Each structure stands twice: as C-alpha cells, then as structure tokens.
mmCIF file with all atom_site columns, C-alpha atoms in Angstrom:
data_model
loop_
_atom_site.group_PDB
_atom_site.id
_atom_site.type_symbol
_atom_site.label_atom_id
_atom_site.label_alt_id
_atom_site.label_comp_id
_atom_site.label_asym_id
_atom_site.label_entity_id
_atom_site.label_seq_id
_atom_site.pdbx_PDB_ins_code
_atom_site.Cartn_x
_atom_site.Cartn_y
_atom_site.Cartn_z
_atom_site.occupancy
_atom_site.B_iso_or_equiv
_atom_site.pdbx_formal_charge
_atom_site.auth_seq_id
_atom_site.auth_comp_id
_atom_site.auth_asym_id
_atom_site.auth_atom_id
_atom_site.pdbx_PDB_model_num
ATOM 1   C CA . MET A 1 1   ? 0.561  1.930  -24.146 1.00 37.00 ? 1   MET A CA 1
ATOM 2   C CA . SER A 1 2   ? 1.617  2.936  -27.635 1.00 33.00 ? 2   SER A CA 1
ATOM 3   C CA . VAL A 1 3   ? 2.161  6.585  -28.468 1.00 34.00 ? 3   VAL A CA 1
ATOM 4   C CA . ILE A 1 4   ? 1.627  7.946  -31.955 1.00 32.00 ? 4   ILE A CA 1
ATOM 5   C CA . PRO A 1 5   ? 3.904  10.868 -32.820 1.00 33.00 ? 5   PRO A CA 1
ATOM 6   C CA . LEU A 1 6   ? 2.230  14.085 -33.896 1.00 33.00 ? 6   LEU A CA 1
ATOM 7   C CA . TYR A 1 7   ? 4.776  14.493 -36.648 1.00 32.00 ? 7   TYR A CA 1
ATOM 8   C CA . HIS A 1 8   ? 5.685  11.799 -39.137 1.00 34.00 ? 8   HIS A CA 1
ATOM 9   C CA . LYS A 1 9   ? 8.146  12.079 -41.981 1.00 37.00 ? 9   LYS A CA 1
ATOM 10  C CA . SER A 1 10  ? 9.210  9.539  -44.537 1.00 37.00 ? 10  SER A CA 1
ATOM 11  C CA . PRO A 1 11  ? 12.899 8.583  -44.527 1.00 37.00 ? 11  PRO A CA 1
ATOM 12  C CA . GLN A 1 12  ? 13.388 10.712 -47.629 1.00 37.00 ? 12  GLN A CA 1
ATOM 13  C CA . GLN A 1 13  ? 11.896 13.726 -45.874 1.00 37.00 ? 13  GLN A CA 1
ATOM 14  C CA . SER A 1 14  ? 13.752 13.038 -42.653 1.00 35.00 ? 14  SER A CA 1
ATOM 15  C CA . ARG A 1 15  ? 17.217 13.355 -44.140 1.00 37.00 ? 15  ARG A CA 1
ATOM 16  C CA . LEU A 1 16  ? 18.700 16.795 -44.456 1.00 34.00 ? 16  LEU A CA 1
ATOM 17  C CA . LYS A 1 17  ? 19.722 16.827 -48.067 1.00 37.00 ? 17  LYS A CA 1
ATOM 18  C CA . GLY A 1 18  ? 22.374 19.248 -49.143 1.00 40.00 ? 18  GLY A CA 1
ATOM 19  C CA . ALA A 1 19  ? 20.130 22.211 -49.638 1.00 38.00 ? 19  ALA A CA 1
ATOM 20  C CA . ARG A 1 20  ? 21.385 24.802 -52.063 1.00 37.00 ? 20  ARG A CA 1
ATOM 21  C CA . PHE A 1 21  ? 21.405 28.169 -50.442 1.00 39.00 ? 21  PHE A CA 1
ATOM 22  C CA . ASN A 1 22  ? 21.589 31.390 -52.379 1.00 38.00 ? 22  ASN A CA 1
ATOM 23  C CA . ARG A 1 23  ? 23.900 32.810 -49.766 1.00 39.00 ? 23  ARG A CA 1
ATOM 24  C CA . PHE A 1 24  ? 25.461 31.848 -46.476 1.00 40.00 ? 24  PHE A CA 1
ATOM 25  C CA . PHE A 1 25  ? 26.404 34.478 -43.976 1.00 38.00 ? 25  PHE A CA 1
ATOM 26  C CA . SER A 1 26  ? 26.913 34.892 -40.280 1.00 39.00 ? 26  SER A CA 1
ATOM 27  C CA . LEU A 1 27  ? 23.711 35.789 -38.491 1.00 46.00 ? 27  LEU A CA 1
ATOM 28  C CA . LYS A 1 28  ? 23.603 39.263 -37.047 1.00 40.00 ? 28  LYS A CA 1
ATOM 29  C CA . ILE A 1 29  ? 22.566 38.584 -33.502 1.00 36.00 ? 29  ILE A CA 1
ATOM 30  C CA . PHE A 1 30  ? 22.682 40.383 -30.216 1.00 36.00 ? 30  PHE A CA 1
ATOM 31  C CA . CYS A 1 31  ? 23.961 37.556 -28.036 1.00 36.00 ? 31  CYS A CA 1
ATOM 32  C CA . LEU A 1 32  ? 27.576 36.410 -28.018 1.00 36.00 ? 32  LEU A CA 1
ATOM 33  C CA . ALA A 1 33  ? 26.639 32.893 -26.928 1.00 39.00 ? 33  ALA A CA 1
ATOM 34  C CA . THR A 1 34  ? 24.249 32.551 -29.858 1.00 44.00 ? 34  THR A CA 1
ATOM 35  C CA . LEU A 1 35  ? 26.932 33.808 -32.220 1.00 39.00 ? 35  LEU A CA 1
ATOM 36  C CA . LEU A 1 36  ? 29.230 31.033 -31.009 1.00 41.00 ? 36  LEU A CA 1
ATOM 37  C CA . PHE A 1 37  ? 26.525 28.482 -31.858 1.00 42.00 ? 37  PHE A CA 1
ATOM 38  C CA . ASN A 1 38  ? 26.761 29.584 -35.497 1.00 43.00 ? 38  ASN A CA 1
ATOM 39  C CA . LEU A 1 39  ? 30.540 29.415 -35.674 1.00 41.00 ? 39  LEU A CA 1
ATOM 40  C CA . PHE A 1 40  ? 31.081 25.888 -34.338 1.00 40.00 ? 40  PHE A CA 1
ATOM 41  C CA . PRO A 1 41  ? 29.390 23.162 -32.273 1.00 43.00 ? 41  PRO A CA 1
ATOM 42  C CA . ILE A 1 42  ? 29.211 23.930 -28.552 1.00 42.00 ? 42  ILE A CA 1
ATOM 43  C CA . ARG A 1 43  ? 28.754 21.933 -25.397 1.00 42.00 ? 43  ARG A CA 1
ATOM 44  C CA . HIS A 1 44  ? 27.568 22.872 -21.922 1.00 40.00 ? 44  HIS A CA 1
ATOM 45  C CA . THR A 1 45  ? 25.947 21.278 -18.917 1.00 41.00 ? 45  THR A CA 1
ATOM 46  C CA . ILE A 1 46  ? 22.759 22.228 -17.071 1.00 38.00 ? 46  ILE A CA 1
ATOM 47  C CA . ALA A 1 47  ? 23.263 22.115 -13.307 1.00 39.00 ? 47  ALA A CA 1
ATOM 48  C CA . LYS A 1 48  ? 20.765 21.463 -10.510 1.00 61.00 ? 48  LYS A CA 1
ATOM 49  C CA . ASN A 1 49  ? 18.892 18.867 -12.506 1.00 79.00 ? 49  ASN A CA 1
ATOM 50  C CA . LEU A 1 50  ? 18.528 15.140 -11.905 1.00 91.00 ? 50  LEU A CA 1
ATOM 51  C CA . LEU A 1 51  ? 19.161 14.753 -15.643 1.00 93.00 ? 51  LEU A CA 1
ATOM 52  C CA . PRO A 1 52  ? 22.515 16.480 -16.268 1.00 94.00 ? 52  PRO A CA 1
ATOM 53  C CA . SER A 1 53  ? 22.791 17.025 -20.027 1.00 95.00 ? 53  SER A CA 1
ATOM 54  C CA . SER A 1 54  ? 25.442 18.126 -22.489 1.00 96.00 ? 54  SER A CA 1
ATOM 55  C CA . TYR A 1 55  ? 24.625 19.639 -25.876 1.00 97.00 ? 55  TYR A CA 1
ATOM 56  C CA . SER A 1 56  ? 26.250 19.776 -29.308 1.00 97.00 ? 56  SER A CA 1
ATOM 57  C CA . LEU A 1 57  ? 24.781 21.752 -32.205 1.00 97.00 ? 57  LEU A CA 1
ATOM 58  C CA . ASN A 1 58  ? 25.490 22.144 -35.909 1.00 97.00 ? 58  ASN A CA 1
ATOM 59  C CA . ILE A 1 59  ? 23.680 25.055 -37.545 1.00 96.00 ? 59  ILE A CA 1
ATOM 60  C CA . ARG A 1 60  ? 23.239 26.253 -41.126 1.00 96.00 ? 60  ARG A CA 1
ATOM 61  C CA . PHE A 1 61  ? 21.327 29.293 -42.276 1.00 95.00 ? 61  PHE A CA 1
ATOM 62  C CA . SER A 1 62  ? 19.645 30.324 -45.522 1.00 94.00 ? 62  SER A CA 1
ATOM 63  C CA . GLU A 1 63  ? 19.125 34.056 -45.774 1.00 92.00 ? 63  GLU A CA 1
ATOM 64  C CA . SER A 1 64  ? 16.751 33.841 -48.737 1.00 92.00 ? 64  SER A CA 1
ATOM 65  C CA . SER A 1 65  ? 14.301 31.532 -46.939 1.00 95.00 ? 65  SER A CA 1
ATOM 66  C CA . ARG A 1 66  ? 15.062 32.845 -43.421 1.00 96.00 ? 66  ARG A CA 1
ATOM 67  C CA . THR A 1 67  ? 15.447 29.214 -42.377 1.00 96.00 ? 67  THR A CA 1
ATOM 68  C CA . VAL A 1 68  ? 17.828 27.782 -39.775 1.00 97.00 ? 68  VAL A CA 1
ATOM 69  C CA . TYR A 1 69  ? 18.770 24.106 -40.192 1.00 98.00 ? 69  TYR A CA 1
ATOM 70  C CA . ILE A 1 70  ? 19.688 22.533 -36.855 1.00 97.00 ? 70  ILE A CA 1
ATOM 71  C CA . GLN A 1 71  ? 21.214 19.196 -35.962 1.00 97.00 ? 71  GLN A CA 1
ATOM 72  C CA . GLU A 1 72  ? 21.312 18.796 -32.191 1.00 98.00 ? 72  GLU A CA 1
ATOM 73  C CA . ARG A 1 73  ? 22.859 16.083 -30.047 1.00 98.00 ? 73  ARG A CA 1
ATOM 74  C CA . ILE A 1 74  ? 22.032 15.745 -26.339 1.00 98.00 ? 74  ILE A CA 1
ATOM 75  C CA . THR A 1 75  ? 23.711 13.358 -23.906 1.00 98.00 ? 75  THR A CA 1
ATOM 76  C CA . ILE A 1 76  ? 21.473 12.763 -20.869 1.00 97.00 ? 76  ILE A CA 1
ATOM 77  C CA . ARG A 1 77  ? 22.388 10.904 -17.675 1.00 97.00 ? 77  ARG A CA 1
ATOM 78  C CA . ASN A 1 78  ? 19.798 9.750  -15.144 1.00 96.00 ? 78  ASN A CA 1
ATOM 79  C CA . ILE A 1 79  ? 21.062 10.470 -11.618 1.00 95.00 ? 79  ILE A CA 1
ATOM 80  C CA . SER A 1 80  ? 17.594 10.285 -10.077 1.00 93.00 ? 80  SER A CA 1
ATOM 81  C CA . SER A 1 81  ? 16.319 7.423  -7.899  1.00 93.00 ? 81  SER A CA 1
ATOM 82  C CA . PHE A 1 82  ? 13.855 6.076  -10.473 1.00 92.00 ? 82  PHE A CA 1
ATOM 83  C CA . ASP A 1 83  ? 13.727 4.790  -14.042 1.00 95.00 ? 83  ASP A CA 1
ATOM 84  C CA . LEU A 1 84  ? 12.229 6.997  -16.745 1.00 95.00 ? 84  LEU A CA 1
ATOM 85  C CA . ASP A 1 85  ? 10.013 5.724  -19.568 1.00 94.00 ? 85  ASP A CA 1
ATOM 86  C CA . THR A 1 86  ? 9.435  9.240  -20.955 1.00 93.00 ? 86  THR A CA 1
ATOM 87  C CA . ILE A 1 87  ? 11.941 12.059 -21.468 1.00 94.00 ? 87  ILE A CA 1
ATOM 88  C CA . TYR A 1 88  ? 10.747 15.665 -21.734 1.00 93.00 ? 88  TYR A CA 1
ATOM 89  C CA . LEU A 1 89  ? 12.563 18.310 -23.749 1.00 94.00 ? 89  LEU A CA 1
ATOM 90  C CA . HIS A 1 90  ? 11.859 22.032 -23.602 1.00 92.00 ? 90  HIS A CA 1
ATOM 91  C CA . LEU A 1 91  ? 11.451 23.682 -27.021 1.00 92.00 ? 91  LEU A CA 1
ATOM 92  C CA . SER A 1 92  ? 10.456 27.324 -26.596 1.00 92.00 ? 92  SER A CA 1
ATOM 93  C CA . PRO A 1 93  ? 9.974  28.175 -30.319 1.00 93.00 ? 93  PRO A CA 1
ATOM 94  C CA . ASN A 1 94  ? 6.868  25.974 -30.442 1.00 92.00 ? 94  ASN A CA 1
ATOM 95  C CA . ALA A 1 95  ? 5.088  28.539 -28.260 1.00 90.00 ? 95  ALA A CA 1
ATOM 96  C CA . PHE A 1 96  ? 5.064  30.955 -31.213 1.00 93.00 ? 96  PHE A CA 1
ATOM 97  C CA . THR A 1 97  ? 3.989  28.649 -34.046 1.00 92.00 ? 97  THR A CA 1
ATOM 98  C CA . SER A 1 98  ? 0.220  29.245 -33.800 1.00 89.00 ? 98  SER A CA 1
ATOM 99  C CA . PRO A 1 99  ? -1.770 32.505 -33.802 1.00 89.00 ? 99  PRO A CA 1
ATOM 100 C CA . ARG A 1 100 ? -3.963 30.813 -31.159 1.00 89.00 ? 100 ARG A CA 1
ATOM 101 C CA . SER A 1 101 ? -1.060 30.510 -28.736 1.00 87.00 ? 101 SER A CA 1
ATOM 102 C CA . ARG A 1 102 ? -1.328 32.937 -25.822 1.00 88.00 ? 102 ARG A CA 1
ATOM 103 C CA . TYR A 1 103 ? 2.412  33.594 -26.146 1.00 89.00 ? 103 TYR A CA 1
ATOM 104 C CA . TYR A 1 104 ? 1.980  34.598 -29.760 1.00 90.00 ? 104 TYR A CA 1
ATOM 105 C CA . GLN A 1 105 ? -1.082 36.702 -28.968 1.00 89.00 ? 105 GLN A CA 1
ATOM 106 C CA . GLU A 1 106 ? 0.875  38.498 -26.262 1.00 88.00 ? 106 GLU A CA 1
ATOM 107 C CA . SER A 1 107 ? 3.583  39.176 -28.863 1.00 86.00 ? 107 SER A CA 1
ATOM 108 C CA . GLU A 1 108 ? 1.446  40.775 -31.561 1.00 79.00 ? 108 GLU A CA 1
ATOM 109 C CA . ASN A 1 109 ? 3.317  44.050 -31.148 1.00 88.00 ? 109 ASN A CA 1
ATOM 110 C CA . THR A 1 110 ? 6.716  42.365 -31.569 1.00 92.00 ? 110 THR A CA 1
ATOM 111 C CA . LEU A 1 111 ? 5.979  39.569 -34.075 1.00 93.00 ? 111 LEU A CA 1
ATOM 112 C CA . ASN A 1 112 ? 4.354  40.115 -37.459 1.00 93.00 ? 112 ASN A CA 1
ATOM 113 C CA . GLU A 1 113 ? 3.810  36.422 -38.203 1.00 94.00 ? 113 GLU A CA 1
ATOM 114 C CA . PRO A 1 114 ? 4.056  33.016 -36.511 1.00 94.00 ? 114 PRO A CA 1
ATOM 115 C CA . LEU A 1 115 ? 7.314  31.092 -36.380 1.00 95.00 ? 115 LEU A CA 1
ATOM 116 C CA . ASN A 1 116 ? 7.534  27.862 -38.390 1.00 95.00 ? 116 ASN A CA 1
ATOM 117 C CA . LEU A 1 117 ? 9.030  24.858 -36.582 1.00 95.00 ? 117 LEU A CA 1
ATOM 118 C CA . ASN A 1 118 ? 9.482  21.566 -38.425 1.00 94.00 ? 118 ASN A CA 1
ATOM 119 C CA . ILE A 1 119 ? 10.881 18.601 -36.499 1.00 94.00 ? 119 ILE A CA 1
ATOM 120 C CA . GLN A 1 120 ? 12.160 16.147 -39.068 1.00 94.00 ? 120 GLN A CA 1
ATOM 121 C CA . GLU A 1 121 ? 13.656 13.410 -36.928 1.00 95.00 ? 121 GLU A CA 1
ATOM 122 C CA . VAL A 1 122 ? 14.122 12.386 -33.293 1.00 96.00 ? 122 VAL A CA 1
ATOM 123 C CA . SER A 1 123 ? 16.245 9.410  -32.273 1.00 97.00 ? 123 SER A CA 1
ATOM 124 C CA . VAL A 1 124 ? 17.495 7.876  -29.025 1.00 97.00 ? 124 VAL A CA 1
ATOM 125 C CA . ASN A 1 125 ? 20.721 5.866  -29.129 1.00 96.00 ? 125 ASN A CA 1
ATOM 126 C CA . GLN A 1 126 ? 20.511 5.944  -32.947 1.00 95.00 ? 126 GLN A CA 1
ATOM 127 C CA . ASN A 1 127 ? 17.012 4.435  -32.979 1.00 95.00 ? 127 ASN A CA 1
ATOM 128 C CA . SER A 1 128 ? 14.023 6.422  -34.236 1.00 95.00 ? 128 SER A CA 1
ATOM 129 C CA . CYS A 1 129 ? 11.924 7.567  -31.284 1.00 95.00 ? 129 CYS A CA 1
ATOM 130 C CA . PRO A 1 130 ? 8.207  8.520  -31.220 1.00 94.00 ? 130 PRO A CA 1
ATOM 131 C CA . PHE A 1 131 ? 7.428  11.896 -29.700 1.00 92.00 ? 131 PHE A CA 1
ATOM 132 C CA . ILE A 1 132 ? 4.554  14.249 -28.972 1.00 89.00 ? 132 ILE A CA 1
ATOM 133 C CA . PHE A 1 133 ? 4.300  17.870 -27.936 1.00 81.00 ? 133 PHE A CA 1
ATOM 134 C CA . ASN A 1 134 ? 2.829  18.178 -24.461 1.00 66.00 ? 134 ASN A CA 1
ATOM 135 C CA . GLY A 1 135 ? 1.219  21.591 -24.719 1.00 70.00 ? 135 GLY A CA 1
ATOM 136 C CA . LEU A 1 136 ? 3.206  24.542 -25.991 1.00 81.00 ? 136 LEU A CA 1
ATOM 137 C CA . THR A 1 137 ? 6.829  24.039 -25.048 1.00 87.00 ? 137 THR A CA 1
ATOM 138 C CA . SER A 1 138 ? 7.355  20.489 -23.805 1.00 87.00 ? 138 SER A CA 1
ATOM 139 C CA . LEU A 1 139 ? 8.224  17.668 -26.195 1.00 92.00 ? 139 LEU A CA 1
ATOM 140 C CA . ALA A 1 140 ? 7.778  14.138 -24.818 1.00 92.00 ? 140 ALA A CA 1
ATOM 141 C CA . MET A 1 141 ? 9.990  11.336 -26.146 1.00 94.00 ? 141 MET A CA 1
ATOM 142 C CA . ILE A 1 142 ? 9.156  7.686  -25.492 1.00 94.00 ? 142 ILE A CA 1
ATOM 143 C CA . PRO A 1 143 ? 12.313 5.539  -25.886 1.00 94.00 ? 143 PRO A CA 1
ATOM 144 C CA . SER A 1 144 ? 11.961 1.854  -26.708 1.00 93.00 ? 144 SER A CA 1
ATOM 145 C CA . SER A 1 145 ? 13.290 1.011  -23.244 1.00 94.00 ? 145 SER A CA 1
ATOM 146 C CA . PRO A 1 146 ? 13.286 3.073  -20.003 1.00 96.00 ? 146 PRO A CA 1
ATOM 147 C CA . LEU A 1 147 ? 16.282 5.166  -19.004 1.00 97.00 ? 147 LEU A CA 1
ATOM 148 C CA . LYS A 1 148 ? 17.568 3.237  -16.008 1.00 97.00 ? 148 LYS A CA 1
ATOM 149 C CA . ILE A 1 149 ? 19.042 4.783  -12.864 1.00 96.00 ? 149 ILE A CA 1
ATOM 150 C CA . GLY A 1 150 ? 22.655 5.751  -13.566 1.00 97.00 ? 150 GLY A CA 1
ATOM 151 C CA . ASP A 1 151 ? 22.406 5.111  -17.319 1.00 97.00 ? 151 ASP A CA 1
ATOM 152 C CA . THR A 1 152 ? 23.064 7.553  -20.152 1.00 97.00 ? 152 THR A CA 1
ATOM 153 C CA . ILE A 1 153 ? 21.241 8.051  -23.451 1.00 97.00 ? 153 ILE A CA 1
ATOM 154 C CA . ARG A 1 154 ? 22.119 10.013 -26.571 1.00 97.00 ? 154 ARG A CA 1
ATOM 155 C CA . VAL A 1 155 ? 19.337 11.981 -28.205 1.00 98.00 ? 155 VAL A CA 1
ATOM 156 C CA . ALA A 1 156 ? 19.538 13.383 -31.738 1.00 98.00 ? 156 ALA A CA 1
ATOM 157 C CA . LEU A 1 157 ? 17.146 15.922 -33.224 1.00 97.00 ? 157 LEU A CA 1
ATOM 158 C CA . THR A 1 158 ? 16.980 17.352 -36.724 1.00 97.00 ? 158 THR A CA 1
ATOM 159 C CA . PHE A 1 159 ? 14.686 20.324 -37.186 1.00 97.00 ? 159 PHE A CA 1
ATOM 160 C CA . THR A 1 160 ? 14.263 23.645 -38.968 1.00 97.00 ? 160 THR A CA 1
ATOM 161 C CA . ILE A 1 161 ? 13.080 27.051 -37.825 1.00 97.00 ? 161 ILE A CA 1
ATOM 162 C CA . THR A 1 162 ? 11.798 29.692 -40.233 1.00 97.00 ? 162 THR A CA 1
ATOM 163 C CA . ILE A 1 163 ? 12.407 32.994 -38.486 1.00 96.00 ? 163 ILE A CA 1
ATOM 164 C CA . PRO A 1 164 ? 9.404  35.367 -38.361 1.00 96.00 ? 164 PRO A CA 1
ATOM 165 C CA . GLU A 1 165 ? 9.590  39.104 -38.938 1.00 95.00 ? 165 GLU A CA 1
ATOM 166 C CA . GLY A 1 166 ? 9.603  41.119 -35.743 1.00 95.00 ? 166 GLY A CA 1
ATOM 167 C CA . ASN A 1 167 ? 11.730 42.127 -32.780 1.00 93.00 ? 167 ASN A CA 1
ATOM 168 C CA . HIS A 1 168 ? 11.078 39.710 -29.923 1.00 92.00 ? 168 HIS A CA 1
ATOM 169 C CA . ASN A 1 169 ? 13.057 39.160 -26.710 1.00 89.00 ? 169 ASN A CA 1
ATOM 170 C CA . TYR A 1 170 ? 12.375 35.399 -26.418 1.00 89.00 ? 170 TYR A CA 1
ATOM 171 C CA . CYS A 1 171 ? 11.488 34.220 -29.928 1.00 93.00 ? 171 CYS A CA 1
ATOM 172 C CA . PRO A 1 172 ? 13.832 34.081 -32.935 1.00 94.00 ? 172 PRO A CA 1
ATOM 173 C CA . SER A 1 173 ? 12.971 37.056 -35.145 1.00 95.00 ? 173 SER A CA 1
ATOM 174 C CA . TYR A 1 174 ? 14.401 39.381 -37.772 1.00 95.00 ? 174 TYR A CA 1
ATOM 175 C CA . ASN A 1 175 ? 14.135 43.020 -38.743 1.00 93.00 ? 175 ASN A CA 1
ATOM 176 C CA . GLY A 1 176 ? 15.633 43.947 -42.087 1.00 92.00 ? 176 GLY A CA 1
ATOM 177 C CA . THR A 1 177 ? 19.040 42.245 -42.240 1.00 91.00 ? 177 THR A CA 1
ATOM 178 C CA . ASN A 1 178 ? 19.321 41.799 -38.471 1.00 92.00 ? 178 ASN A CA 1
ATOM 179 C CA . PHE A 1 179 ? 18.467 38.329 -37.170 1.00 94.00 ? 179 PHE A CA 1
ATOM 180 C CA . ARG A 1 180 ? 17.977 37.342 -33.534 1.00 92.00 ? 180 ARG A CA 1
ATOM 181 C CA . LEU A 1 181 ? 18.424 33.618 -32.878 1.00 92.00 ? 181 LEU A CA 1
ATOM 182 C CA . LEU A 1 182 ? 17.230 33.260 -29.280 1.00 90.00 ? 182 LEU A CA 1
ATOM 183 C CA . ASN A 1 183 ? 16.075 30.287 -27.180 1.00 90.00 ? 183 ASN A CA 1
ATOM 184 C CA . PHE A 1 184 ? 16.000 28.137 -30.289 1.00 93.00 ? 184 PHE A CA 1
ATOM 185 C CA . TYR A 1 185 ? 17.387 24.762 -29.241 1.00 95.00 ? 185 TYR A CA 1
ATOM 186 C CA . ALA A 1 186 ? 15.877 21.905 -27.229 1.00 94.00 ? 186 ALA A CA 1
ATOM 187 C CA . LYS A 1 187 ? 16.833 21.576 -23.556 1.00 93.00 ? 187 LYS A CA 1
ATOM 188 C CA . THR A 1 188 ? 16.141 18.818 -21.064 1.00 93.00 ? 188 THR A CA 1
ATOM 189 C CA . GLU A 1 189 ? 13.211 19.689 -18.823 1.00 90.00 ? 189 GLU A CA 1
ATOM 190 C CA . ARG A 1 190 ? 13.949 19.754 -15.116 1.00 87.00 ? 190 ARG A CA 1
ATOM 191 C CA . LEU A 1 191 ? 13.470 16.555 -13.187 1.00 89.00 ? 191 LEU A CA 1
ATOM 192 C CA . THR A 1 192 ? 13.063 16.785 -9.403  1.00 86.00 ? 192 THR A CA 1
ATOM 193 C CA . THR A 1 193 ? 12.848 14.251 -6.610  1.00 86.00 ? 193 THR A CA 1
ATOM 194 C CA . ARG A 1 194 ? 9.079  14.324 -7.171  1.00 82.00 ? 194 ARG A CA 1
ATOM 195 C CA . GLY A 1 195 ? 9.537  13.265 -10.791 1.00 83.00 ? 195 GLY A CA 1
ATOM 196 C CA . TRP A 1 196 ? 8.354  15.085 -13.894 1.00 83.00 ? 196 TRP A CA 1
ATOM 197 C CA . THR A 1 197 ? 5.928  17.954 -13.429 1.00 73.00 ? 197 THR A CA 1
ATOM 198 C CA . PRO A 1 198 ? 4.875  18.648 -17.032 1.00 63.00 ? 198 PRO A CA 1
ATOM 199 C CA . LEU A 1 199 ? 2.008  20.956 -16.033 1.00 62.00 ? 199 LEU A CA 1
ATOM 200 C CA . PHE A 1 200 ? 4.668  23.424 -14.872 1.00 65.00 ? 200 PHE A CA 1
ATOM 201 C CA . TYR A 1 201 ? 6.421  23.319 -18.239 1.00 65.00 ? 201 TYR A CA 1
ATOM 202 C CA . GLN A 1 202 ? 3.926  25.555 -20.048 1.00 68.00 ? 202 GLN A CA 1
ATOM 203 C CA . THR A 1 203 ? 6.302  28.504 -19.790 1.00 73.00 ? 203 THR A CA 1
ATOM 204 C CA . LEU A 1 204 ? 9.037  29.868 -22.027 1.00 74.00 ? 204 LEU A CA 1
ATOM 205 C CA . LYS A 1 205 ? 11.835 28.916 -19.637 1.00 71.00 ? 205 LYS A CA 1
ATOM 206 C CA . PRO A 1 206 ? 12.629 25.332 -18.569 1.00 65.00 ? 206 PRO A CA 1
#
C-alpha cells in the first residue's frame, strides 16, 4: 500500500541554504540540557524501549525571524522480535501548530499564537522517505524496506520551528528576549512486545 506524504518539498526547497541571519546569539533558555543542544551536537540513548536510539542535533537560530533551524540524525536499532515496516517518531511541537488543537486551546493563557513547524526533508539510510503525521504528535515514516530484527537504520530530519510568543512549560515559546526551547526535537516512539500502539501517542510525552 503506497503512502502519500502530507508534506512535499521540491529539492530546492528541501535544502537548507545558507540563510543570512541579522544576528546570531545564544538562546536564553531555562534548561541546561537545552542550552547544550545549542552549543554543540549531542547524543543520548533512550532506555526501556525495543528501539534503542541515539540522537545528534545541529541547531541554528535567527532572532529576527524567531526561527530555529534543526538538522537531526537518529540511529535506531530494532531489538524487538518482529520486523517493522513503519517507524513512529514523537514530535511534540506539532501539537501546538493549529488553533483547533486541544493542546493549543488548553494553552490560550500561555501562548499568544500557534507554533509554526515546517518539515523540509526526512530520509532513511540517505534515501528520501515518505511520512505522515498520525494525529497530533506522532510522525509515521515508511522506509523502502522493513527494519529487520537486529538491524539498524539512520534517520535524518531537516525542519524549522518558528517560536510563538508566550510562556509555556511544554512548547517552545518566547517572552521579550527570553526564549524557551523545550521538547523540540523528534524522538522514537516507544515500541513494546505488543508492537506499536499509536492510539496512545496522542500525548505530549512519548
């Protein structure tokens, strides 16, 4: 069954061209871990998951446009007992991109506008990969071949986030010159011995 991605960009649009920023500066954030993301690429591993994953991020920021440019690399290993033809990633910022979202509606006192999320490119093992958003926070990737038991894949995402005005505890936001870059990057959804349970992924946390 073929899957048509919700987002499509031409190759020219997909490449991050050297954008000219008026100014670069370190984001003022309230989380030391997030500050480290902005200083250099980081790696860590999610435990208690049948898809252990390591992450590497490169981040640039434009103060004038309030836009964060993110290049993310995820290495995923399948230690489950079954092959996977779909891989789910958790992307919390998408929950705040529409005024119709219940998460955004519940945040009207802490967000003055929706967040803008633009996924420019998704690839698996250096091959372009179709993807769809399954609801609010779960992004489904369909690789050209299943992820076999014991095998590893390398996922690459290029996307931008335009930070909305506000003061939110889970969504990237800014107030004046203070910027909070929280829960902004894609994470592998949890896989259990029962397989994927995407209906449970409609939350802010994976």
